[in-house]
XYZ file of C-alpha atoms in Angstrom:
677
model
C -0.226 0.233 0.033
C 2.838 2.562 0.976
C 4.817 1.495 -2.480
C 1.474 2.422 -4.208
C 1.303 5.558 -2.738
C 4.624 6.516 -3.364
C 3.995 5.649 -6.993
C 0.833 7.913 -6.989
C 2.896 10.943 -5.317
C 5.771 10.636 -8.141
C 3.188 10.481 -10.742
C 1.648 13.754 -9.741
C 5.025 15.279 -9.135
C 6.024 14.324 -12.673
C 2.873 15.689 -14.117
C 3.381 18.973 -12.205
C 6.977 19.309 -13.446
C 5.614 18.399 -17.098
C 3.028 21.204 -16.950
C 5.473 23.354 -15.562
C 7.571 23.033 -18.497
C 4.642 23.664 -20.702
C 4.200 27.049 -19.755
C 7.727 28.121 -19.383
C 7.859 26.720 -23.326
C 4.859 28.454 -24.201
C 6.060 31.831 -22.320
C 8.918 31.684 -24.099
C 7.620 31.350 -27.558
C 4.997 33.863 -27.151
C 8.072 36.128 -26.204
C 9.862 35.446 -29.384
C 6.781 35.508 -31.648
C 6.187 39.011 -29.787
C 9.859 39.925 -30.648
C 9.404 38.736 -34.244
C 6.271 40.897 -34.770
C 7.989 44.065 -33.340
C 11.077 43.831 -35.549
C 10.230 43.161 -39.038
C 13.819 42.393 -39.852
C 14.005 39.602 -37.012
C 11.255 37.785 -38.852
C 13.790 34.836 -39.784
C 16.123 34.971 -36.618
C 19.676 33.883 -37.112
C 21.195 30.885 -35.605
C 23.172 33.457 -33.068
C 20.497 35.034 -31.669
C 18.453 31.918 -30.236
C 21.044 31.956 -27.288
C 20.098 35.311 -26.350
C 16.166 34.667 -26.751
C 15.845 31.457 -25.795
C 17.169 30.923 -21.777
C 15.493 27.724 -21.217
C 18.736 25.062 -22.607
C 15.857 22.066 -22.906
C 13.801 24.254 -24.943
C 16.631 25.460 -27.117
C 17.871 21.775 -27.560
C 14.104 20.827 -28.869
C 13.751 23.480 -30.931
C 17.048 22.958 -32.563
C 16.095 19.306 -32.773
C 12.915 20.018 -34.528
C 14.361 22.370 -36.829
C 17.872 23.169 -38.759
C 20.468 21.827 -36.100
C 19.785 18.148 -36.086
C 22.524 16.281 -38.018
C 21.166 13.914 -40.379
C 22.246 10.995 -42.269
C 21.579 10.029 -45.786
C 18.851 7.263 -45.644
C 19.892 5.637 -48.981
C 23.834 5.299 -48.635
C 25.551 2.316 -48.767
C 27.941 1.406 -46.681
C 30.653 3.191 -49.127
C 28.709 6.519 -48.521
C 27.882 6.203 -52.208
C 24.411 7.432 -52.612
C 22.849 4.977 -55.217
C 19.198 6.125 -55.017
C 19.071 9.369 -55.219
C 17.531 10.043 -58.245
C 16.996 13.368 -58.435
C 18.005 15.377 -61.616
C 21.403 17.095 -61.356
C 20.121 20.074 -62.650
C 22.013 23.779 -62.383
C 20.456 26.878 -61.157
C 19.933 27.985 -64.705
C 18.150 24.550 -65.446
C 15.508 24.806 -62.299
C 15.024 28.700 -62.412
C 11.536 28.965 -63.388
C 11.213 31.891 -65.987
C 7.407 32.276 -64.945
C 7.590 32.321 -61.399
C 10.897 32.342 -59.641
C 11.601 36.078 -58.333
C 14.955 37.393 -59.389
C 15.271 39.714 -56.796
C 14.716 43.096 -58.842
C 15.364 46.115 -57.196
C 12.337 46.851 -54.918
C 10.481 48.656 -52.106
C 10.654 44.984 -50.698
C 13.955 45.087 -50.682
C 14.657 48.316 -48.724
C 11.892 47.273 -45.871
C 13.574 43.812 -45.248
C 17.465 44.047 -46.028
C 19.152 40.877 -46.289
C 20.582 39.610 -42.824
C 24.365 39.457 -43.131
C 26.298 36.926 -41.264
C 30.052 36.473 -40.275
C 31.885 34.178 -42.941
C 31.860 31.795 -40.253
C 28.619 31.502 -39.134
C 27.336 31.726 -43.028
C 29.233 28.550 -43.542
C 27.884 26.877 -40.790
C 24.352 28.328 -41.595
C 24.933 26.713 -45.495
C 26.216 23.352 -44.264
C 23.465 23.142 -42.026
C 21.110 23.916 -44.631
C 22.313 22.038 -47.302
C 21.986 18.824 -44.815
C 18.401 19.723 -44.430
C 17.772 20.193 -47.982
C 19.608 17.109 -49.055
C 17.215 14.912 -46.101
C 14.343 16.308 -47.692
C 14.594 15.854 -51.325
C 16.338 12.446 -51.140
C 14.050 10.299 -53.203
C 12.490 8.334 -50.096
C 9.865 5.571 -51.298
C 6.084 6.490 -50.395
C 5.386 4.629 -47.283
C 2.536 2.850 -49.138
C 4.921 0.834 -50.874
C 5.877 -2.261 -48.569
C 5.280 -5.991 -48.434
C 1.513 -5.510 -47.721
C 0.870 -3.733 -50.648
C 0.174 -7.215 -52.414
C -2.925 -9.410 -53.359
C -4.282 -11.649 -50.525
C -3.579 -14.539 -52.680
C 0.331 -14.032 -52.658
C 0.009 -14.324 -48.837
C -1.814 -17.439 -49.583
C 0.281 -18.910 -52.268
C 3.298 -18.203 -50.401
C 2.065 -20.309 -47.406
C 0.899 -22.884 -49.468
C 4.782 -23.077 -51.055
C 6.154 -23.102 -47.463
C 3.907 -25.673 -46.166
C 4.781 -28.023 -49.234
C 8.239 -27.438 -48.486
C 8.321 -26.334 -51.647
C 9.604 -22.548 -51.217
C 12.961 -22.646 -51.559
C 12.850 -24.078 -55.091
C 14.415 -21.463 -57.916
C 12.190 -20.015 -59.913
C 12.237 -17.523 -62.838
C 9.506 -15.120 -63.503
C 8.982 -12.679 -66.309
C 7.449 -8.995 -66.113
C 6.101 -7.788 -69.475
C 2.951 -6.742 -71.170
C 1.077 -7.948 -74.333
C 0.193 -4.948 -76.154
C 1.354 -1.139 -76.824
C -0.540 1.436 -75.209
C -3.009 4.046 -77.131
C -3.086 2.276 -80.373
C 0.494 2.711 -80.913
C 3.280 0.491 -81.783
C 5.951 1.703 -78.834
C 6.151 2.084 -74.821
C 8.622 3.557 -72.645
C 9.827 1.676 -69.903
C 9.414 3.109 -66.292
C 9.330 2.432 -62.730
C 12.640 0.308 -62.255
C 14.291 2.802 -59.662
C 11.266 2.308 -57.576
C 10.869 -1.506 -58.144
C 14.737 -1.949 -56.705
C 13.948 0.503 -53.830
C 11.082 -1.727 -53.145
C 13.035 -5.190 -53.382
C 15.860 -3.511 -50.955
C 13.771 -2.426 -48.705
C 11.482 -5.298 -47.987
C 10.775 -6.321 -44.570
C 7.576 -7.526 -42.778
C 7.295 -5.821 -39.239
C 5.727 -7.195 -36.287
C 2.605 -4.921 -36.829
C 2.135 -6.927 -40.439
C 2.477 -9.924 -38.946
C 0.012 -9.444 -36.055
C -2.660 -8.071 -39.012
C -1.978 -11.079 -41.262
C -2.997 -13.630 -37.981
C -6.033 -11.940 -38.112
C -6.793 -12.737 -42.169
C -4.985 -15.967 -42.620
C -6.854 -18.994 -41.164
C -6.513 -19.781 -37.149
C -4.655 -23.227 -38.203
C -1.805 -21.080 -39.876
C 1.472 -22.103 -38.471
C 3.158 -20.096 -36.363
C 6.569 -20.934 -38.171
C 5.282 -19.495 -41.508
C 4.479 -16.034 -39.425
C 8.361 -16.256 -37.919
C 9.615 -16.853 -41.555
C 7.982 -13.650 -42.764
C 9.268 -11.756 -40.086
C 12.885 -12.524 -40.877
C 12.399 -12.869 -44.803
C 14.476 -10.783 -47.038
C 15.290 -10.299 -50.912
C 19.021 -10.842 -50.769
C 19.236 -14.024 -52.499
C 17.205 -12.829 -55.543
C 18.476 -11.648 -58.833
C 16.797 -9.271 -61.056
C 17.729 -8.375 -64.460
C 16.351 -5.940 -66.428
C 16.236 -3.103 -69.472
C 17.265 0.028 -68.547
C 14.892 2.466 -67.315
C 13.676 4.575 -70.223
C 14.328 2.213 -72.587
C 11.804 1.802 -75.308
C 10.155 -1.590 -75.176
C 7.465 -3.890 -77.071
C 4.922 -6.411 -76.415
C 6.583 -9.981 -75.280
C 9.736 -8.495 -74.162
C 10.483 -9.434 -70.341
C 10.929 -5.621 -69.002
C 12.426 -7.517 -65.983
C 13.598 -11.105 -65.258
C 13.358 -12.147 -61.556
C 15.152 -14.993 -60.231
C 15.107 -16.494 -56.767
C 13.291 -19.039 -54.217
C 9.700 -19.202 -55.585
C 7.913 -17.855 -52.623
C 9.708 -14.682 -52.825
C 9.441 -14.210 -56.250
C 6.182 -14.928 -56.157
C 5.340 -12.090 -53.049
C 7.029 -9.683 -55.408
C 4.535 -9.899 -58.102
C 1.341 -7.379 -57.497
C 3.979 -4.879 -56.186
C 6.206 -4.885 -59.463
C 3.501 -4.735 -61.534
C 1.654 -1.672 -59.811
C 5.031 0.073 -59.810
C 5.706 -0.501 -63.596
C 2.209 -0.376 -65.022
C 1.097 3.089 -64.459
C 4.821 4.765 -64.368
C 5.313 3.019 -68.319
C 1.995 4.043 -69.297
C 2.197 7.624 -68.402
C 5.840 8.139 -69.537
C 4.555 6.462 -73.040
C 1.612 9.047 -72.882
C 3.780 11.864 -72.348
C 6.257 10.662 -75.389
C 3.038 10.574 -77.536
C 2.026 14.196 -76.373
C 5.690 15.236 -77.296
C 5.908 13.299 -80.637
C 2.553 15.040 -81.548
C 3.803 18.668 -81.045
C 7.756 18.138 -81.887
C 10.679 18.799 -80.025
C 10.748 23.035 -80.547
C 7.462 23.879 -78.095
C 7.625 23.430 -74.452
C 5.310 21.055 -72.523
C 4.022 21.202 -68.777
C 2.490 18.965 -67.086
C -0.462 21.013 -65.047
C -2.257 17.667 -63.776
C -1.550 17.355 -59.968
C -5.624 18.501 -59.302
C -7.010 15.616 -61.795
C -4.430 12.879 -60.781
C -5.633 9.843 -59.002
C -4.941 10.661 -55.605
C -1.709 12.171 -54.217
C 0.830 9.532 -55.120
C -0.739 9.300 -58.944
C -0.030 13.180 -58.876
C 3.451 12.566 -57.440
C 4.353 9.594 -60.091
C 2.722 11.425 -62.997
C 4.706 14.585 -62.567
C 8.032 12.300 -62.732
C 7.266 9.967 -65.239
C 5.755 12.966 -67.378
C 9.117 14.458 -67.064
C 10.807 11.525 -67.899
C 8.749 10.880 -71.194
C 9.463 14.301 -72.512
C 7.746 17.279 -70.835
C 9.551 19.923 -69.503
C 8.496 21.005 -66.157
C 5.312 20.754 -63.967
C 2.975 22.761 -61.794
C 3.922 19.811 -58.839
C 5.515 21.701 -56.095
C 6.633 18.606 -54.625
C 7.301 16.613 -57.349
C 9.919 19.745 -58.020
C 10.970 19.558 -54.468
C 11.722 15.624 -54.415
C 12.854 14.959 -58.296
C 14.373 18.435 -59.345
C 11.840 18.772 -61.806
C 11.455 22.437 -63.195
C 8.470 23.965 -61.801
C 6.094 26.395 -63.531
C 3.094 28.384 -63.635
C 0.788 31.407 -63.675
C -2.090 32.734 -61.842
C -5.774 31.422 -62.012
C -8.837 33.416 -63.039
C -9.605 33.740 -59.764
C -7.152 36.497 -59.305
C -8.224 38.070 -62.019
C -11.521 38.417 -60.602
C -10.613 39.409 -57.256
C -10.197 42.899 -58.519
C -12.917 45.261 -59.546
C -11.201 48.443 -60.703
C -7.738 50.055 -60.304
C -8.838 51.641 -56.836
C -8.415 48.242 -55.600
C -4.390 48.355 -55.873
C -2.839 49.419 -52.570
C 0.545 49.641 -54.087
C 0.831 51.586 -57.354
C 4.767 52.201 -57.567
C 7.300 50.364 -58.919
C 11.037 50.572 -58.366
C 13.261 51.050 -61.691
C 15.285 47.963 -62.097
C 18.273 49.916 -63.083
C 18.045 53.381 -61.314
C 15.954 52.472 -58.148
C 13.891 55.190 -58.978
C 10.081 55.048 -57.686
C 8.093 54.701 -60.696
C 3.826 55.516 -61.204
C 3.392 52.118 -62.406
C -0.321 52.097 -62.232
C -0.736 55.185 -64.069
C 1.529 54.234 -66.732
C -0.499 50.823 -67.087
C -3.660 53.581 -67.598
C -1.659 55.568 -70.193
C -0.251 52.857 -72.360
C -3.534 51.163 -72.546
C -5.042 54.424 -74.191
C -2.329 54.425 -76.293
C -2.816 50.698 -77.480
C -6.836 51.596 -78.467
C -5.733 52.671 -82.319
C -3.241 49.896 -82.498
C -5.318 47.278 -81.259
C -8.474 48.941 -82.794
C -10.126 48.509 -79.382
C -11.838 51.314 -77.299
C -9.614 51.297 -74.122
C -12.888 52.708 -71.945
C -14.260 48.958 -72.638
C -11.721 46.932 -71.314
C -12.171 45.056 -68.132
C -10.309 47.491 -65.547
C -10.668 45.209 -62.628
C -8.612 42.816 -65.056
C -6.142 45.710 -65.681
C -5.811 46.092 -61.981
C -4.924 42.394 -61.403
C -2.312 42.296 -64.189
C -0.834 45.406 -62.586
C -1.104 43.868 -59.140
C 0.660 40.945 -60.426
C 3.446 42.351 -62.175
C 4.376 44.833 -59.179
C 4.784 41.191 -57.174
C 6.621 39.649 -60.227
C 8.155 42.431 -62.608
C 10.667 40.226 -63.832
C 8.401 37.152 -64.587
C 4.912 38.391 -65.749
C 2.650 36.019 -67.500
C -0.844 36.878 -67.642
C -3.903 34.842 -67.930
C -6.031 36.874 -70.474
C -9.267 35.127 -71.204
C -10.990 35.754 -67.654
C -13.370 38.060 -69.442
C -12.389 38.596 -73.562
C -9.057 37.854 -75.183
C -9.077 40.236 -77.897
C -10.777 43.000 -76.658
C -10.069 43.065 -72.952
C -7.124 40.372 -71.785
C -4.949 40.932 -74.702
C -4.943 44.938 -74.347
C -4.622 45.036 -70.657
C -1.673 42.886 -70.484
C 0.242 45.012 -73.467
C -0.238 47.976 -71.271
C 1.038 46.240 -68.313
C 3.713 44.754 -70.697
C 4.643 48.496 -71.546
C 4.733 49.887 -68.303
C 7.428 47.482 -66.983
C 9.269 48.131 -70.113
C 9.331 51.694 -68.806
C 10.551 50.529 -65.712
C 13.293 48.371 -67.268
C 11.763 45.249 -66.827
C 10.560 42.696 -69.631
C 6.952 40.726 -69.674
C 7.172 37.208 -70.302
C 4.028 36.186 -72.039
C 0.297 35.332 -71.690
C -1.805 32.170 -71.545
C -5.199 31.151 -73.079
C -7.078 28.765 -71.325
C -10.251 28.798 -73.363
C -11.878 29.243 -76.977
C -10.294 28.475 -80.566
C -6.606 28.046 -79.311
C -5.215 28.077 -82.626
C -7.269 31.149 -84.072
C -6.790 33.232 -80.671
C -2.690 32.365 -80.682
C -2.275 33.536 -84.248
C -4.420 36.852 -83.585
C -2.669 37.533 -80.244
C 0.768 36.810 -82.185
C -0.261 39.648 -85.019
C -1.506 42.005 -82.338
C 2.064 41.848 -80.492
C 3.865 42.023 -83.629
C 2.079 45.426 -84.583
C 2.748 46.672 -80.600
C 6.355 46.009 -81.163
C 6.300 47.635 -84.362
C 4.472 50.602 -82.762
C 6.663 50.810 -79.611
C 9.717 49.979 -81.266
C 10.061 46.998 -78.690
C 11.253 44.079 -80.635
C 10.855 41.126 -77.729
C 6.947 42.047 -77.849
C 6.935 39.898 -80.955
C 8.246 36.919 -79.298
C 5.883 37.034 -76.329
C 5.564 33.242 -74.843
C 1.961 32.298 -76.159
C 0.687 29.472 -73.128
C -2.313 27.214 -73.954
C -3.958 24.979 -71.809
C -7.721 24.137 -72.126
C -8.104 20.121 -71.631
C -5.544 19.586 -74.405
C -5.215 15.911 -75.587
C -2.950 14.198 -78.018
C -5.585 14.660 -80.737
C -5.881 18.681 -80.136
C -2.221 19.160 -80.518
C -2.026 16.952 -83.917
C -4.972 19.184 -84.941
C -3.119 22.284 -83.676
C 0.181 21.081 -85.672
C -2.061 20.800 -89.052
C -4.204 23.781 -88.788
C -1.142 26.217 -87.554
C -0.785 28.056 -84.421
C 1.290 30.603 -82.760
C 1.422 28.776 -79.136
C 5.055 28.316 -77.754
C 3.980 26.552 -74.507
C 1.076 23.920 -73.633
C -0.033 23.101 -70.301
C -1.429 19.660 -70.177
C -3.158 17.935 -67.359
C -6.490 15.616 -67.178
C -5.878 13.671 -70.401
C -2.269 13.418 -69.724
C -2.290 11.884 -66.356
C -5.452 9.971 -66.260
C -4.359 8.421 -69.452
C -8.099 8.661 -70.382
C -7.348 7.298 -73.792
C -5.955 3.937 -72.119
C -6.429 3.519 -68.177
C -3.697 0.726 -67.703
C -0.890 -1.194 -69.458
C -1.752 -4.448 -68.582
C 1.639 -5.855 -67.444
C 1.804 -9.434 -66.092
C 4.011 -11.792 -64.169
C 4.659 -15.128 -65.432
C 6.323 -18.060 -64.011
C 8.586 -19.450 -67.133
C 11.066 -21.660 -65.259
C 11.015 -23.811 -61.891
C 13.977 -25.903 -60.737
C 15.794 -25.519 -64.327
C 12.610 -27.027 -66.064
C 10.997 -24.630 -68.379
C 7.360 -23.486 -67.690
C 4.638 -22.395 -70.394
C 1.257 -21.119 -70.196
C -0.836 -22.000 -72.763
C -4.369 -20.549 -73.848
C -6.968 -20.611 -76.845
C -5.711 -16.697 -77.232
C -2.537 -16.820 -78.908
C -1.585 -13.454 -77.053
C -1.607 -15.321 -73.671
C 0.873 -18.217 -74.417
C 4.170 -17.500 -72.673
C 7.535 -17.753 -74.047
C 8.888 -20.387 -71.531
C 12.439 -20.338 -69.917
C 14.878 -17.886 -69.089
C 15.814 -15.675 -71.881
C 18.380 -13.163 -73.115
C 17.282 -9.831 -75.260
C 19.247 -8.018 -78.155
C 18.386 -5.200 -79.903
C 19.097 -5.490 -83.805
C 20.822 -2.089 -85.862
C 20.532 -2.099 -89.635
C 23.073 0.294 -91.609
C 21.241 3.623 -90.901
C 21.382 3.409 -87.264
C 17.656 2.420 -86.897
C 16.748 -0.148 -85.071
C 15.174 -3.387 -87.310
C 13.767 -5.527 -84.574
C 14.382 -7.035 -81.184
C 15.392 -10.682 -80.766
C 15.080 -13.388 -77.742
C 17.372 -16.050 -77.103
C 17.587 -19.049 -74.906
C 19.507 -18.101 -71.702
C 22.302 -20.421 -72.765
C 22.660 -19.676 -76.755
C 25.734 -17.351 -78.104
C 24.740 -13.843 -78.660
C 24.146 -12.476 -81.987
C 27.235 -11.133 -83.872
C 27.226 -7.834 -86.174
C 27.749 -8.686 -89.393
C 26.510 -12.515 -89.080
C 23.332 -13.588 -90.809
C 20.740 -14.667 -88.311
C 17.461 -16.294 -88.967
C 14.727 -14.523 -86.850
C 11.327 -15.937 -86.142
C 7.805 -14.911 -85.392
C 6.949 -16.355 -81.984
C 3.979 -18.017 -83.248
C 3.813 -18.265 -86.695
C 5.507 -20.695 -88.572
C 5.222 -18.860 -92.044
C 7.011 -15.411 -90.432
C 10.624 -15.602 -90.518
C 13.280 -13.565 -92.370
C 17.141 -13.375 -92.384
C 18.775 -10.406 -90.720
C 22.393 -9.460 -90.763
C 22.894 -6.773 -87.964
C 25.144 -3.748 -88.534
C 25.675 -3.392 -84.620
C 23.958 -5.328 -81.650
C 23.085 -4.153 -78.482
C 22.322 -6.461 -75.414
C 19.500 -4.979 -73.524
C 19.772 -6.638 -70.218
C 21.719 -5.853 -66.872
C 21.651 -7.289 -63.550
C 20.472 -4.710 -61.330
C 20.154 -6.889 -57.913
C 21.667 -9.497 -56.708
C 23.707 -10.299 -53.034
C 21.356 -8.159 -51.252
C 22.218 -5.059 -53.279
C 21.973 -2.705 -56.250
C 24.545 -3.622 -58.776
C 24.216 -0.467 -61.176
C 24.800 3.147 -60.673
C 21.096 4.428 -61.285
C 21.090 7.231 -63.226
C 19.417 10.742 -62.606
C 15.919 11.269 -63.629
C 17.290 14.335 -66.255
C 19.787 11.396 -67.606
C 16.751 9.005 -68.169
C 15.054 11.648 -69.630
C 17.747 12.390 -72.104
C 17.684 8.510 -72.927
C 14.453 8.157 -73.494
C 14.660 10.488 -76.199
C 17.613 9.162 -77.680
C 15.660 5.693 -77.764
C 12.981 7.147 -79.705
C 15.249 8.701 -82.165
C 16.485 5.230 -82.783
C 12.881 4.090 -84.036
C 12.065 4.503 -87.711
C 9.508 7.514 -88.142
C 6.420 5.330 -89.340
C 6.780 3.440 -86.048
C 6.021 6.216 -83.802
C 3.445 7.972 -86.439
C 0.062 8.974 -84.938
C -1.829 7.377 -87.876
C -1.546 3.412 -88.882
C 1.875 3.262 -87.212
C 4.280 0.073 -88.456
C 4.446 -2.775 -85.784
C 8.068 -3.422 -84.626
C 9.346 -6.519 -85.303
C 10.045 -8.876 -81.994
C 11.554 -12.060 -82.977
C 12.853 -15.045 -81.495
C 15.791 -17.376 -82.694
C 15.250 -20.634 -84.639
C 16.422 -22.459 -81.470
C 14.120 -20.592 -78.955
C 10.994 -21.281 -81.525
C 11.659 -24.821 -81.776
C 12.167 -25.213 -78.233
C 9.048 -23.242 -77.415
C 6.573 -25.021 -79.759
C 7.831 -28.560 -78.633
C 7.115 -27.682 -75.117
C 3.724 -26.136 -76.475
C 2.640 -29.362 -77.855
C 3.535 -31.444 -75.097
C 1.185 -29.581 -72.829
C -1.673 -29.590 -75.337
C -4.007 -32.548 -74.639
C -4.959 -34.653 -77.251
C -8.465 -34.521 -78.111
C -10.447 -37.426 -79.196
C -13.488 -37.585 -81.590
C -16.312 -39.542 -80.676
């Protein structure tokens, strides 16, 4: 009883102490908050000021730990301290600088009110190293928390138990991951998602909470030893061969060849499929958009709000960039993957202003001299001058729109790009934009361009370009004729093809819904099939020829002709010698006896690499930017008739004569002989 009272007293004392600490912490933080409100220049306290403000050492330590001062180790470093999985693009400052939005710190009133805090060199170095460490932690490519062993179908767990129960779980198996038909009515696919597959295999680990959950869903007679086995399971004895990410691939080609104990290889199926299916589908969709409009135009992905959830939005941004897009509106994707982020403003910003009287700030400091200029008045002045040039009545333009443009230009004088279709493009939006652009020029700034989000994009873009050229001539400002015209408005692949045929003056396209949701085809249809077990080939037969598998372990080669273009892909048996340049090969259609041809390669490329073995990644993974460039090169290796939008020529995927004979003999052995009665 005495012991119980002592424990209760100690608990009360602990609660009292904790309460006092909370009060002390709150008081100190309130003091900091008050000080920040009082002194504008201290809105962001430099590290050295913390000691003077925070007297409570424990509070200081907790704040340091929570924010910038904790030392972090990179989560994806191996034993040699080499980052293998930091798949961010190594972009330079000029690559990542957003020409539309990132403020380049012009001379402004803001710079006078909030001068840049200067630190001694030692402090500055310390702060820089801390900041870099923090940024490295935040931008490292951590895999989504949902990608884990339980992200699978129940029957994978059930089959694994059956393998284990039958003492079959250690038999060595080979699975092929491939698709049967190219998406979107085309004749090529971009392979994507390999880096995520490797991270999944590397981090594969059941946790105790996973096992506790599985006990509730599997039958009560499931043996405890099976759960113990799962808890210790890893993928160190698995091998993964794959084509490099960004490679152009075709039906029936194994994108990944997974070798290892059948229980483990079976458990990987669903997750590998979900990591490859959408990634390859949306990357291919992006590549088709790029092919439709050509390499000269800028393509921006604006699809986050229409994507299938947050993970879908991030994946879309990543793989659209891989497929050939130039940037994204997705800020988190920019942070995580190093993709350039772009954007303008919405109709809401324009309609939030009713007149020029709504402007609380009306002056802009000249970029060169620092002199304060009457910016709002200049906008009105030049709008009146534009009347005769554009053949419009200045008083009929929407003055709320003019105020919104002026306000936005005051906020971003070096990156002004306006949305001009809130009211009427040619009679209001364009004149207001040009007036603000002319006022910016007066203050030694240069506007970037304008965006069209509705209407006949081909016609409007041509009219806008014509009017900009007239204004350039009238004002004697040459860059006015080259303003960047951005177009959005539910654009799909067919829209781009149509615009190219009609003729247009659009420089940049912002594309969302049809891109990220892959509305033309919502799934790629990758499959994961057993092709060998314990050294014995396996085949899946079907009345549907497309569903018959090509058995056994195989190697894959790409055959090139004299013009440097790819002629065909050739699958060989695992133990066959590789095809050689200048040596004639008989290539055969996998399923048809009659379709066959001799091919003499000018060069031969082996497509498989060993990416995972012995519990580690065997290849240095390229950056996202490098994969993007590689994918572009891959598409250029195909003949134009393979990638055209209308009736493209199918690309040939062939097998050697040896593999053809082996496959068809096994096929016949596994088809029962019928009997007529």
